[in-house]
mmCIF file of C-alpha atoms in Angstrom:
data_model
loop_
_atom_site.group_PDB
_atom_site.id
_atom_site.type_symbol
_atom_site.label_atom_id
_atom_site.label_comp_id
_atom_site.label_asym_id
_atom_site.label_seq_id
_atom_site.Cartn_x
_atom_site.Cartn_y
_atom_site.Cartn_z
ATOM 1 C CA UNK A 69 132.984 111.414 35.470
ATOM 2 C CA UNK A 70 131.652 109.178 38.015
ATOM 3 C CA UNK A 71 131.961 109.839 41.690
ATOM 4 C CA UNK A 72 133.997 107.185 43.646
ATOM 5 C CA UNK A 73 132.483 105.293 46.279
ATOM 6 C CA UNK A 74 135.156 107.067 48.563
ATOM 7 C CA UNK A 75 134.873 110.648 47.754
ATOM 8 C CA UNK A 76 137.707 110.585 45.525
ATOM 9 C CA UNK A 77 136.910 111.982 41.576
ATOM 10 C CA UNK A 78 139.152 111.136 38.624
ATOM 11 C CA UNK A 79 138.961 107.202 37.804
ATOM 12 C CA UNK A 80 136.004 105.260 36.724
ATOM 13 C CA UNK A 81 135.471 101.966 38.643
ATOM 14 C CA UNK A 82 136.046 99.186 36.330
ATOM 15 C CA UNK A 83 135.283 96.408 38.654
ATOM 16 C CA UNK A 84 132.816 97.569 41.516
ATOM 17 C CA UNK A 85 132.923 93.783 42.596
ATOM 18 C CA UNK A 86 136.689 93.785 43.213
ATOM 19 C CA UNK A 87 136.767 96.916 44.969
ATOM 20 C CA UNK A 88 134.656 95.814 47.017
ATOM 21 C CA UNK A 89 136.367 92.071 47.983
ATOM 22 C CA UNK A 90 139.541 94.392 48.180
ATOM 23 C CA UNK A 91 136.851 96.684 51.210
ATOM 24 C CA UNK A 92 136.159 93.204 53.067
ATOM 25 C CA UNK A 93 139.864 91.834 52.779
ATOM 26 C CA UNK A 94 141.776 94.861 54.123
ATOM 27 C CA UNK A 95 139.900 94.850 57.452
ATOM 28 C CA UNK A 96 142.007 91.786 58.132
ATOM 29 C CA UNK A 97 143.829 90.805 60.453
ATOM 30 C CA UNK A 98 142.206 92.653 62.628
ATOM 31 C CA UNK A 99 138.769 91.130 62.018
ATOM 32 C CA UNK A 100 138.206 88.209 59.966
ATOM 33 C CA UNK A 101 136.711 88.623 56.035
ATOM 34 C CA UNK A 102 133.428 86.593 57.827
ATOM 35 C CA UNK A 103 132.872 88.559 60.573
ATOM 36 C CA UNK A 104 132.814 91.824 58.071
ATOM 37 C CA UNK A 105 130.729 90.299 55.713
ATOM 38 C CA UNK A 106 127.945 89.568 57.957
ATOM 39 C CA UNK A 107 128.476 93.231 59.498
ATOM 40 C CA UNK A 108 128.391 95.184 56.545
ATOM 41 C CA UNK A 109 125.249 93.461 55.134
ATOM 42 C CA UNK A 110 123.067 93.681 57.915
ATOM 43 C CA UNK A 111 124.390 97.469 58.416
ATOM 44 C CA UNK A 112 123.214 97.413 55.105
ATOM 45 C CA UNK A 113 119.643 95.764 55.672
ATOM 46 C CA UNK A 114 119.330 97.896 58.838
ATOM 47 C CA UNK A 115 119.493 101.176 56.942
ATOM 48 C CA UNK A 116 117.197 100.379 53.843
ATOM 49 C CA UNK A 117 115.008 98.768 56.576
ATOM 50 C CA UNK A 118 114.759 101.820 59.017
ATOM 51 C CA UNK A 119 113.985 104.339 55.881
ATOM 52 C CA UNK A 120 110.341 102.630 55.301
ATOM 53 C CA UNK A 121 109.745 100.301 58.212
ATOM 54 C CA UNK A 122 108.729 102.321 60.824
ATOM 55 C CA UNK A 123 107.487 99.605 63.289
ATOM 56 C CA UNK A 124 111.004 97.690 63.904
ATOM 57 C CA UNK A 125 113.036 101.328 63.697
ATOM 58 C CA UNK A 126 113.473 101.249 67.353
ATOM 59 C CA UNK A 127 114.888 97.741 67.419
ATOM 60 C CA UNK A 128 116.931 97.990 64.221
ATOM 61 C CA UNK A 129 118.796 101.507 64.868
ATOM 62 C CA UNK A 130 119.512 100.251 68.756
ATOM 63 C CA UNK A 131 121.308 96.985 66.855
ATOM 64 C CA UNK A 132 122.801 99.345 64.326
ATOM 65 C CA UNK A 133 124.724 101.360 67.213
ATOM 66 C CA UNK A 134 125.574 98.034 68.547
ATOM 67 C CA UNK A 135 127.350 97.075 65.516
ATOM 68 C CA UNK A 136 129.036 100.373 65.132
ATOM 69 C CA UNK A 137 130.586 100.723 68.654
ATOM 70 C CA UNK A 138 133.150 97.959 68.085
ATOM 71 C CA UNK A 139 134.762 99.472 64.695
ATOM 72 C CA UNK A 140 136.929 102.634 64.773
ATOM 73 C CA UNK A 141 135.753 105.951 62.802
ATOM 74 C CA UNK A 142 138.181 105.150 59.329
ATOM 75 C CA UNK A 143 137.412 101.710 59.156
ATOM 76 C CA UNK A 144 133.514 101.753 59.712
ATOM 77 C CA UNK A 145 133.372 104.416 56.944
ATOM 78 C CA UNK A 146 134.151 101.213 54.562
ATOM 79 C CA UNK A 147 131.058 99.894 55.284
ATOM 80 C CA UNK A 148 128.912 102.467 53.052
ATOM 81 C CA UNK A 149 131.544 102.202 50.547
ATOM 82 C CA UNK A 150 130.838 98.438 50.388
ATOM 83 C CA UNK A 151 127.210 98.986 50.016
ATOM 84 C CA UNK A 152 127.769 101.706 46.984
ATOM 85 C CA UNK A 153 130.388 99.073 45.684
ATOM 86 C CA UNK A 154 127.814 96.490 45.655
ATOM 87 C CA UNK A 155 125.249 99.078 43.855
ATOM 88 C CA UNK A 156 127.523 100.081 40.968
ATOM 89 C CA UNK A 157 127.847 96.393 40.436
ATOM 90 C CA UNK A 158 124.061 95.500 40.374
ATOM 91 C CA UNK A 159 123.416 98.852 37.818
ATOM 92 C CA UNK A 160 125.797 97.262 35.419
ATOM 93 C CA UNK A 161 124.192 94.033 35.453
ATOM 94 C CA UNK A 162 121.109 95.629 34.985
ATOM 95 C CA UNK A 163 122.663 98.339 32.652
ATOM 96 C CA UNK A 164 123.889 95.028 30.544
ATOM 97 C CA UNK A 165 119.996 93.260 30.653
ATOM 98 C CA UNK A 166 121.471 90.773 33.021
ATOM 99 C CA UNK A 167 120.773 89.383 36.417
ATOM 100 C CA UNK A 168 123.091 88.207 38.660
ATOM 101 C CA UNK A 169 122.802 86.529 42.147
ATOM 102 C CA UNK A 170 126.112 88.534 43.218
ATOM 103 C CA UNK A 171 126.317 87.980 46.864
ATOM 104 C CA UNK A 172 125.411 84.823 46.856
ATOM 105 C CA UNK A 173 128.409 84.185 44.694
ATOM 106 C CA UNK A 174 131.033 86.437 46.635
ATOM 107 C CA UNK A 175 129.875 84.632 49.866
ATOM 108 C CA UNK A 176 130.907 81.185 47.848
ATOM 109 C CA UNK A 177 133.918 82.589 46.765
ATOM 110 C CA UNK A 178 134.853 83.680 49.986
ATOM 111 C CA UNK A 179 134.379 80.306 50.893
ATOM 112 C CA UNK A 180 131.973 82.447 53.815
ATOM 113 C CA UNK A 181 129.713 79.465 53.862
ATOM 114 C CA UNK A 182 128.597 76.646 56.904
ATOM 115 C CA UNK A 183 130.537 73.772 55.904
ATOM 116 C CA UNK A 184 129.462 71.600 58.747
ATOM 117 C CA UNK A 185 125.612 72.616 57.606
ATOM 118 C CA UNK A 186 126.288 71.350 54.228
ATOM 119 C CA UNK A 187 125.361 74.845 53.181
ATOM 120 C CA UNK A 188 125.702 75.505 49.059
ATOM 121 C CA UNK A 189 123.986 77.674 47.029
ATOM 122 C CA UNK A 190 122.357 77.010 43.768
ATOM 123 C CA UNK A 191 124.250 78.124 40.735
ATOM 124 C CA UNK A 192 122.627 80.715 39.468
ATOM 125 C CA UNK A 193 122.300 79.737 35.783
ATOM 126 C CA UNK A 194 120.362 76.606 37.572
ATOM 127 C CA UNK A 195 118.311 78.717 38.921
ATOM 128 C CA UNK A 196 117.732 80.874 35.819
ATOM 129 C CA UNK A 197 116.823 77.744 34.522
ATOM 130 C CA UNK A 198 114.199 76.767 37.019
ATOM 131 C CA UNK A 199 112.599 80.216 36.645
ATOM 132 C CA UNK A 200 112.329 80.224 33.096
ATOM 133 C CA UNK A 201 110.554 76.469 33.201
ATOM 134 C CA UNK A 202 108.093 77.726 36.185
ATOM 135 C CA UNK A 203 107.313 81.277 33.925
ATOM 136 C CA UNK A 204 107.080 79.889 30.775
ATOM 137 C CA UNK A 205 106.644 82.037 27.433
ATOM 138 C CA UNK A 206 105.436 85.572 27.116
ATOM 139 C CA UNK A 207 101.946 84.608 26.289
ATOM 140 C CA UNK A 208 101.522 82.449 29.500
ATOM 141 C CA UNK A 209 102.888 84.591 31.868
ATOM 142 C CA UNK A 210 100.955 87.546 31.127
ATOM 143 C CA UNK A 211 98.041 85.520 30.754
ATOM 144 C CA UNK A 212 98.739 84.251 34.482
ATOM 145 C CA UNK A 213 99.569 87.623 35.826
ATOM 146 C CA UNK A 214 96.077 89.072 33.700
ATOM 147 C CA UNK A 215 94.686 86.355 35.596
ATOM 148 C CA UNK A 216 95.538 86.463 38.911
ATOM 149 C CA UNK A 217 96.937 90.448 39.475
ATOM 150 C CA UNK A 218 100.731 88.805 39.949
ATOM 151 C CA UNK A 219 103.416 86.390 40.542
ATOM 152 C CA UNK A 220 103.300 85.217 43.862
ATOM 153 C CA UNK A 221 106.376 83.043 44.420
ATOM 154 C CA UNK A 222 107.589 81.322 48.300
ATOM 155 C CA UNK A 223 110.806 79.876 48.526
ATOM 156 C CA UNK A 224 111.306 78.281 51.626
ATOM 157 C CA UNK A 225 115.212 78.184 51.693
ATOM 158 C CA UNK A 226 115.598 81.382 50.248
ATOM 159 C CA UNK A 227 120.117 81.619 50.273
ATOM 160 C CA UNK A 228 121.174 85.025 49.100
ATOM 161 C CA UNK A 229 117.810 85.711 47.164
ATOM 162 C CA UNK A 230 119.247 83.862 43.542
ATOM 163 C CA UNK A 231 115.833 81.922 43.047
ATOM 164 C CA UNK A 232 113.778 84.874 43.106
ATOM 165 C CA UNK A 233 116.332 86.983 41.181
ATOM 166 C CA UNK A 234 116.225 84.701 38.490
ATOM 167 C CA UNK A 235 112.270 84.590 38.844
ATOM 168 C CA UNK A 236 112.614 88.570 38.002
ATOM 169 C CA UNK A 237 114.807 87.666 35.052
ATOM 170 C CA UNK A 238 112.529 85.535 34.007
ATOM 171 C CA UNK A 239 109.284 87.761 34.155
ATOM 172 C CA UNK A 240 111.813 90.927 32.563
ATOM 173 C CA UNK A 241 112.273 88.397 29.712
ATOM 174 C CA UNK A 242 108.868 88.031 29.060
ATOM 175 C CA UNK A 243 108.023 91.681 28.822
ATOM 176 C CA UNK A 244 106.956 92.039 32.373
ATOM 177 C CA UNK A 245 107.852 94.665 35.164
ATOM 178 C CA UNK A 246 108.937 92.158 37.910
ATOM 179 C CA UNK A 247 108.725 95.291 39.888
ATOM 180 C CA UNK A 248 105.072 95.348 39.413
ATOM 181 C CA UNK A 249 103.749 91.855 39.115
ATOM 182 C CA UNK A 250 106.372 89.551 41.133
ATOM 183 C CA UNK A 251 105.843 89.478 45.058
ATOM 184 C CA UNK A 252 108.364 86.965 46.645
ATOM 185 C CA UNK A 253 107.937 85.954 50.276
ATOM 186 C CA UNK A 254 111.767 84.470 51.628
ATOM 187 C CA UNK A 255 112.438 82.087 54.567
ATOM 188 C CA UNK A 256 115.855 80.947 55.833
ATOM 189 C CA UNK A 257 117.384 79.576 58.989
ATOM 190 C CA UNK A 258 120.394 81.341 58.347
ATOM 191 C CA UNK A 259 120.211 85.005 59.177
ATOM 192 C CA UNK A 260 123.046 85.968 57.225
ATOM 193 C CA UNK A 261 120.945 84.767 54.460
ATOM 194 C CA UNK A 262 118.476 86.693 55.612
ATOM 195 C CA UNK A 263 120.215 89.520 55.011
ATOM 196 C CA UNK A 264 121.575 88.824 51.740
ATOM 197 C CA UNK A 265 118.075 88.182 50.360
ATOM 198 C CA UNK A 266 116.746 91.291 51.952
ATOM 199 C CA UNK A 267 119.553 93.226 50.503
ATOM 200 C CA UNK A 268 119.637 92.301 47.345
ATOM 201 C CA UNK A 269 115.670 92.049 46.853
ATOM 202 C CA UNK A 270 115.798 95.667 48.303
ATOM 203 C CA UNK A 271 118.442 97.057 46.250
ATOM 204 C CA UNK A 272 116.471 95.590 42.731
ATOM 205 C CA UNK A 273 112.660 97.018 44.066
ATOM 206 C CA UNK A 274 111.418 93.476 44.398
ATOM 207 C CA UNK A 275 108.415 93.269 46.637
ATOM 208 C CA UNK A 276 109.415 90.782 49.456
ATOM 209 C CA UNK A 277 108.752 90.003 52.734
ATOM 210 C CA UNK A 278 112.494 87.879 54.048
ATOM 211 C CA UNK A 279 111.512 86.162 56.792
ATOM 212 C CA UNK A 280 114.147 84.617 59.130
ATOM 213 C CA UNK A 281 112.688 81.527 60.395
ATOM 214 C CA UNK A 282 111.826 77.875 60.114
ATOM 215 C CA UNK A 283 109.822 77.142 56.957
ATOM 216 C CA UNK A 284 109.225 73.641 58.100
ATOM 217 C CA UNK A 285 108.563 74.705 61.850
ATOM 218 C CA UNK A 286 106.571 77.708 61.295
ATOM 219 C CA UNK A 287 108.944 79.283 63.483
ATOM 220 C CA UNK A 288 109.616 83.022 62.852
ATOM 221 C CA UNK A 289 112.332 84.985 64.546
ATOM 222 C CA UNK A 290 112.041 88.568 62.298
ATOM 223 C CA UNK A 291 110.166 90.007 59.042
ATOM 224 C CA UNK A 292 111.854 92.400 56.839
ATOM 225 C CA UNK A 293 109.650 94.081 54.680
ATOM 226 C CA UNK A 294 111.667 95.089 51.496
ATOM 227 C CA UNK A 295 110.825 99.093 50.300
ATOM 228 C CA UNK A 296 108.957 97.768 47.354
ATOM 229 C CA UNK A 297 106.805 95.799 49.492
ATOM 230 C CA UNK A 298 105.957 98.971 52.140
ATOM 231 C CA UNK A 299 105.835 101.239 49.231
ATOM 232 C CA UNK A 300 103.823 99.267 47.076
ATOM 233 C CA UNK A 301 101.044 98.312 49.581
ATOM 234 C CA UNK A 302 101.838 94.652 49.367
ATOM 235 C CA UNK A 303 100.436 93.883 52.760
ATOM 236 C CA UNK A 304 96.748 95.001 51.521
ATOM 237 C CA UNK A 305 96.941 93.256 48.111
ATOM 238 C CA UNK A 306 97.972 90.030 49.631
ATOM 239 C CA UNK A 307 95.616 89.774 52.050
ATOM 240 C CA UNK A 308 93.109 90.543 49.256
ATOM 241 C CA UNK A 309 94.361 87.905 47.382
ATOM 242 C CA UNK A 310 93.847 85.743 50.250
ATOM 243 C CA UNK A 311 90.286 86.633 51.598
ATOM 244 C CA UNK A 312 89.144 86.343 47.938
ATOM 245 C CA UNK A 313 90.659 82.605 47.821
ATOM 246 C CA UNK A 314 89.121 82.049 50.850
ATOM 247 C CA UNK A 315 85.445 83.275 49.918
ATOM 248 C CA UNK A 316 85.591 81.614 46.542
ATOM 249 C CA UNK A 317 86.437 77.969 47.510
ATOM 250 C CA UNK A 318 83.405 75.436 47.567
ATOM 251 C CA UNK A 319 81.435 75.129 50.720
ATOM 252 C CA UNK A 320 82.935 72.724 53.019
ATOM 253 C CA UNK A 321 86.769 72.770 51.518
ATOM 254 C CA UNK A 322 89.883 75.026 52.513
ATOM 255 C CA UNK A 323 91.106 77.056 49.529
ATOM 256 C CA UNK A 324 93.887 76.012 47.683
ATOM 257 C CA UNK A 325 96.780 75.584 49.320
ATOM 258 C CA UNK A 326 95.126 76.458 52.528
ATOM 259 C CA UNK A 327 95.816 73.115 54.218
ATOM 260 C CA UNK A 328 95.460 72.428 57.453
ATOM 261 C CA UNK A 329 98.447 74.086 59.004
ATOM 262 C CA UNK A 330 100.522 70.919 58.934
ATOM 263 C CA UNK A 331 103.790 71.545 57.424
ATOM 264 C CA UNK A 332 105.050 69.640 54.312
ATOM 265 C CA UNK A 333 108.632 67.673 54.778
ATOM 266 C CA UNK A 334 109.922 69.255 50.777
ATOM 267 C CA UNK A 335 112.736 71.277 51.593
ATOM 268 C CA UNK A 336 115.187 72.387 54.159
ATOM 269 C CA UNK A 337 116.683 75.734 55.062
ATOM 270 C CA UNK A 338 120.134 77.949 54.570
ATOM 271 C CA UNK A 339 120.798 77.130 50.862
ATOM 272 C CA UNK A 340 121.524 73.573 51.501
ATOM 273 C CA UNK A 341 122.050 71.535 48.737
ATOM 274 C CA UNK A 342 120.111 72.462 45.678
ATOM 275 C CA UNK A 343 116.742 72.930 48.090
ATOM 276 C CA UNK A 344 116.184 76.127 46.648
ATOM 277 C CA UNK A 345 112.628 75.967 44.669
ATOM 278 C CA UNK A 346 110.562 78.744 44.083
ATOM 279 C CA UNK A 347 106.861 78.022 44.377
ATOM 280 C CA UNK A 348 103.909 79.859 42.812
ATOM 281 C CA UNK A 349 101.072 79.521 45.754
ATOM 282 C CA UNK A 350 98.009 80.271 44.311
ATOM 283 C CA UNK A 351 96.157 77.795 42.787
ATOM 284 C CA UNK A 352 96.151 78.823 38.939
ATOM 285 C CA UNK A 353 99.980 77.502 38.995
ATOM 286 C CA UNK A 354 99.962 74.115 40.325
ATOM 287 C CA UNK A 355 99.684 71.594 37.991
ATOM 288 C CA UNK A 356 97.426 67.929 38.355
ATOM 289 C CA UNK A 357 100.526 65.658 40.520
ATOM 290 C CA UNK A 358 102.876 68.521 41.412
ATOM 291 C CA UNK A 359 104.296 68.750 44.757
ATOM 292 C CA UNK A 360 102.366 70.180 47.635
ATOM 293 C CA UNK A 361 102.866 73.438 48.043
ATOM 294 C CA UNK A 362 103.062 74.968 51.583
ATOM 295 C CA UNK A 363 99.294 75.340 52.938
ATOM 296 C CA UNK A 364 98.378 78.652 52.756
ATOM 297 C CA UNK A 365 97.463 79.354 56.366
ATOM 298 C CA UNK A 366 101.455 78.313 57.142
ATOM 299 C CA UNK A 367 102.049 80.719 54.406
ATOM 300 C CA UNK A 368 100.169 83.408 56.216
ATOM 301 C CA UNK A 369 101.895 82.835 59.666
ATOM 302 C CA UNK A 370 105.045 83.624 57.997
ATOM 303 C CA UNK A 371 104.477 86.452 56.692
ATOM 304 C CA UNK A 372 101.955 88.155 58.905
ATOM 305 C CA UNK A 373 101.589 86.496 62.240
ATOM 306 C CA UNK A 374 99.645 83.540 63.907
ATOM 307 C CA UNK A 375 96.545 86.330 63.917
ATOM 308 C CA UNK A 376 97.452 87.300 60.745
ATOM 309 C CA UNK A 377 97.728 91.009 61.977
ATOM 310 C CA UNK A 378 101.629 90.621 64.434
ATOM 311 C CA UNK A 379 104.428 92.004 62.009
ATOM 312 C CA UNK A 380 106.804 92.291 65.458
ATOM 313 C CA UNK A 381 109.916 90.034 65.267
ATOM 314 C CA UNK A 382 109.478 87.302 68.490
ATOM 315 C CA UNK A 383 113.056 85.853 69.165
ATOM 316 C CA UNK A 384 113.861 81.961 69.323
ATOM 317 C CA UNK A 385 112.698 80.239 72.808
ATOM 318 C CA UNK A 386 115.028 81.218 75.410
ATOM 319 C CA UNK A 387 117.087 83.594 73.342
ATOM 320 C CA UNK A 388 118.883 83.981 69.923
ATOM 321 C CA UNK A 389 122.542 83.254 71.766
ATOM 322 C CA UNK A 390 121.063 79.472 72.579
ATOM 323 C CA UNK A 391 119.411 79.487 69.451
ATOM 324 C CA UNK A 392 122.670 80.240 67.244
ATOM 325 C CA UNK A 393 124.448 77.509 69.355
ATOM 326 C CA UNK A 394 121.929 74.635 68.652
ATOM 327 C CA UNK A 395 122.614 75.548 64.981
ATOM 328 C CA UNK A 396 119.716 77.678 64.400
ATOM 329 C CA UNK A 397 120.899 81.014 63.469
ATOM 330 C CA UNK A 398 124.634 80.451 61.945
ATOM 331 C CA UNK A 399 125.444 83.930 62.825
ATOM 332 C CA UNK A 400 129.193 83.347 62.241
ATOM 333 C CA UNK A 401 128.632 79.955 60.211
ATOM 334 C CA UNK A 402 129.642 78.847 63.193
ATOM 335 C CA UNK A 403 126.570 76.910 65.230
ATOM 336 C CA UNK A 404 129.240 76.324 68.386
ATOM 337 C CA UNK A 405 129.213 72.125 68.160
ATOM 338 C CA UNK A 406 132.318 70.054 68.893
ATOM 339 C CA UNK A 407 133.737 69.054 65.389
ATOM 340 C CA UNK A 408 133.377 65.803 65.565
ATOM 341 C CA UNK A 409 129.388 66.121 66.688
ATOM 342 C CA UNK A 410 126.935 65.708 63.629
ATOM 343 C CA UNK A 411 125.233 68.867 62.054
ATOM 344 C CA UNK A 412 121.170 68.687 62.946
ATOM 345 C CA UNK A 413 119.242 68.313 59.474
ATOM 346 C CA UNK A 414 116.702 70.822 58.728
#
């Protein structure tokens, strides 16, 4: 019989997902359904995060305390039941051979999203769609991952994690171990988003680095490094990858996609629109007249540093409270504008 999320023994859960809506609604009306979703997931992110990366513990488990003071003991004990809710629902997509960009949806159907920001997510079954064009067959994804060791895949306006989930579907449907051969490096504006990415890309054992940042500025505010990453020594292999890109283009030339640290105007940030667009950056996957990828040393400052060596999180000029107000962070999917002022564009 399977243990209930609260203790309790003697019922199955039939519906993890509506157990778990039925967690974030009865909080109210003491604190709004938005508020608690953007609590429990980055109590959630700041747990898995603190178990493997030791050199933001400090920082995380000092925000982690902060979170906890302002709930009382019985309803703060909802929040692991959320996260174990949220578990049982991913194992039975899994447990079915399906994938399933579930927060991303339950932050839609909340209607949890910035309105003002003209924030949307991709459908997922759009995105599965996208991922299945950019993998192709069996034969020519394993031939790319023989090729080049694995899947490297940037999405620059990253949502709740859907493009890269359905990248993973993709590879799984080939024959491949997306646990193995994907590596998926994240960026949003939004640091909810952040969070949702991280947390689902955690709880599946994709390697990731979620970055919470400007992928057009180059701006970057935190890293989270997902267990599969740490664990899997993704740091070494990708500055491998790198190095060897570097050493092997001709005399005189960057290496592919290493640019000139210039950033491309393709895409904006926090799931707007239908932005989201998982790229492949090494050079075996970019076809004669295809966009332009990000350049790979922009590539590298996200996800390492300016030096390429900094992993420590460097907040927004002048603080993360301006930061959120000027629209940046969308902490509450609220950027603090009059209404009738006109959203920035990303």
């Amino acid at each position: 019989m399977k243990q209930h999320p609260s203790g309790r023994e003697g019922r199955g859960i039939e519906d993890p997902r509506r157990e778990l809506v039925a967690l974030l609604q009865g909080m109210a009306p003491r604190w709004s359904v938005r508020d608690v979703f953007a609590d429990f997931i980055e109590l959630s992110c700041l747990s898995i995060s603190n178990a493997v990366d030791k050199a933001q513990f400090d920082q995380r488990e000092a925000r982690y305390h902060d979170i906890v003071k302002k709930y009382p003991r019985e309803d703060f004990e909802r929040f692991p039941r959320m996260l174990g809710y949220l578990s049982l629902a991913m194992e039975q997509c899994c447990a079915q051979g399906e994938f399933e960009d579930l927060l991303g949806s339950l932050y839609m159907t909340l209607d949890l999203g910035n309105d003002r920001a003209g924030q949307v997510f991709t459908p997922f079954h759009v995105s599965q769609l996208m991922a299945r064009v950019l993998v192709g067959d069996a034969a020519a994804a394993r031939g790319e991952v023989e090729a080049n060791g694995f899947v490297d895949v940037m999405e620059p306006a990253c949502g709740a994690g859907g493009m890269v989930i359905a990248m993973a579907d993709a590879l799984h449907a080939a024959g491949l171990n997306y646990q193995k051969v994907l590596h998926a490096t994240c960026v949003d504006i939004d640091v909810r988003c952040v969070h949702m990415s991280f947390l689902q890309l955690a709880l599946l054992h994709i390697p990731a680095v979620v970055v919470h940042g400007n992928s057009l500025s180059g701006e970057v505010w935190s890293r989270w490094h997902t267990p599969a990453h740490v664990l899997g020594g993704w740091r070494y292999r990708l500055q491998r990858r790198f190095a060897s890109e570097e050493a092997s283009a001709p005399e005189g030339q960057p290496a592919a996609g290493a640019g000139t640290g210039e950033v491309p105007r393709h895409g904006g940030d926090g799931g707007h629109g239908a932005s989201a667009s998982a790229t492949r950056t090494h050079a075996a996957a970019r076809e004669p007249g295809s966009a332009p990828h990000l350049p790979r040393a922009h590539v590298q400052r996200l996800l390492f540093g300016p030096d390429g060596t900094q992993d420590t999180a460097r907040p927004p000029p002048g603080g993360v409270e301006p930061a959120r107000k000027r629209g940046k962070l969308g902490q509450r999917g609220d950027s603090g504008r009059p209404d009738d002022e006109t959203p920035p564009s990303s």
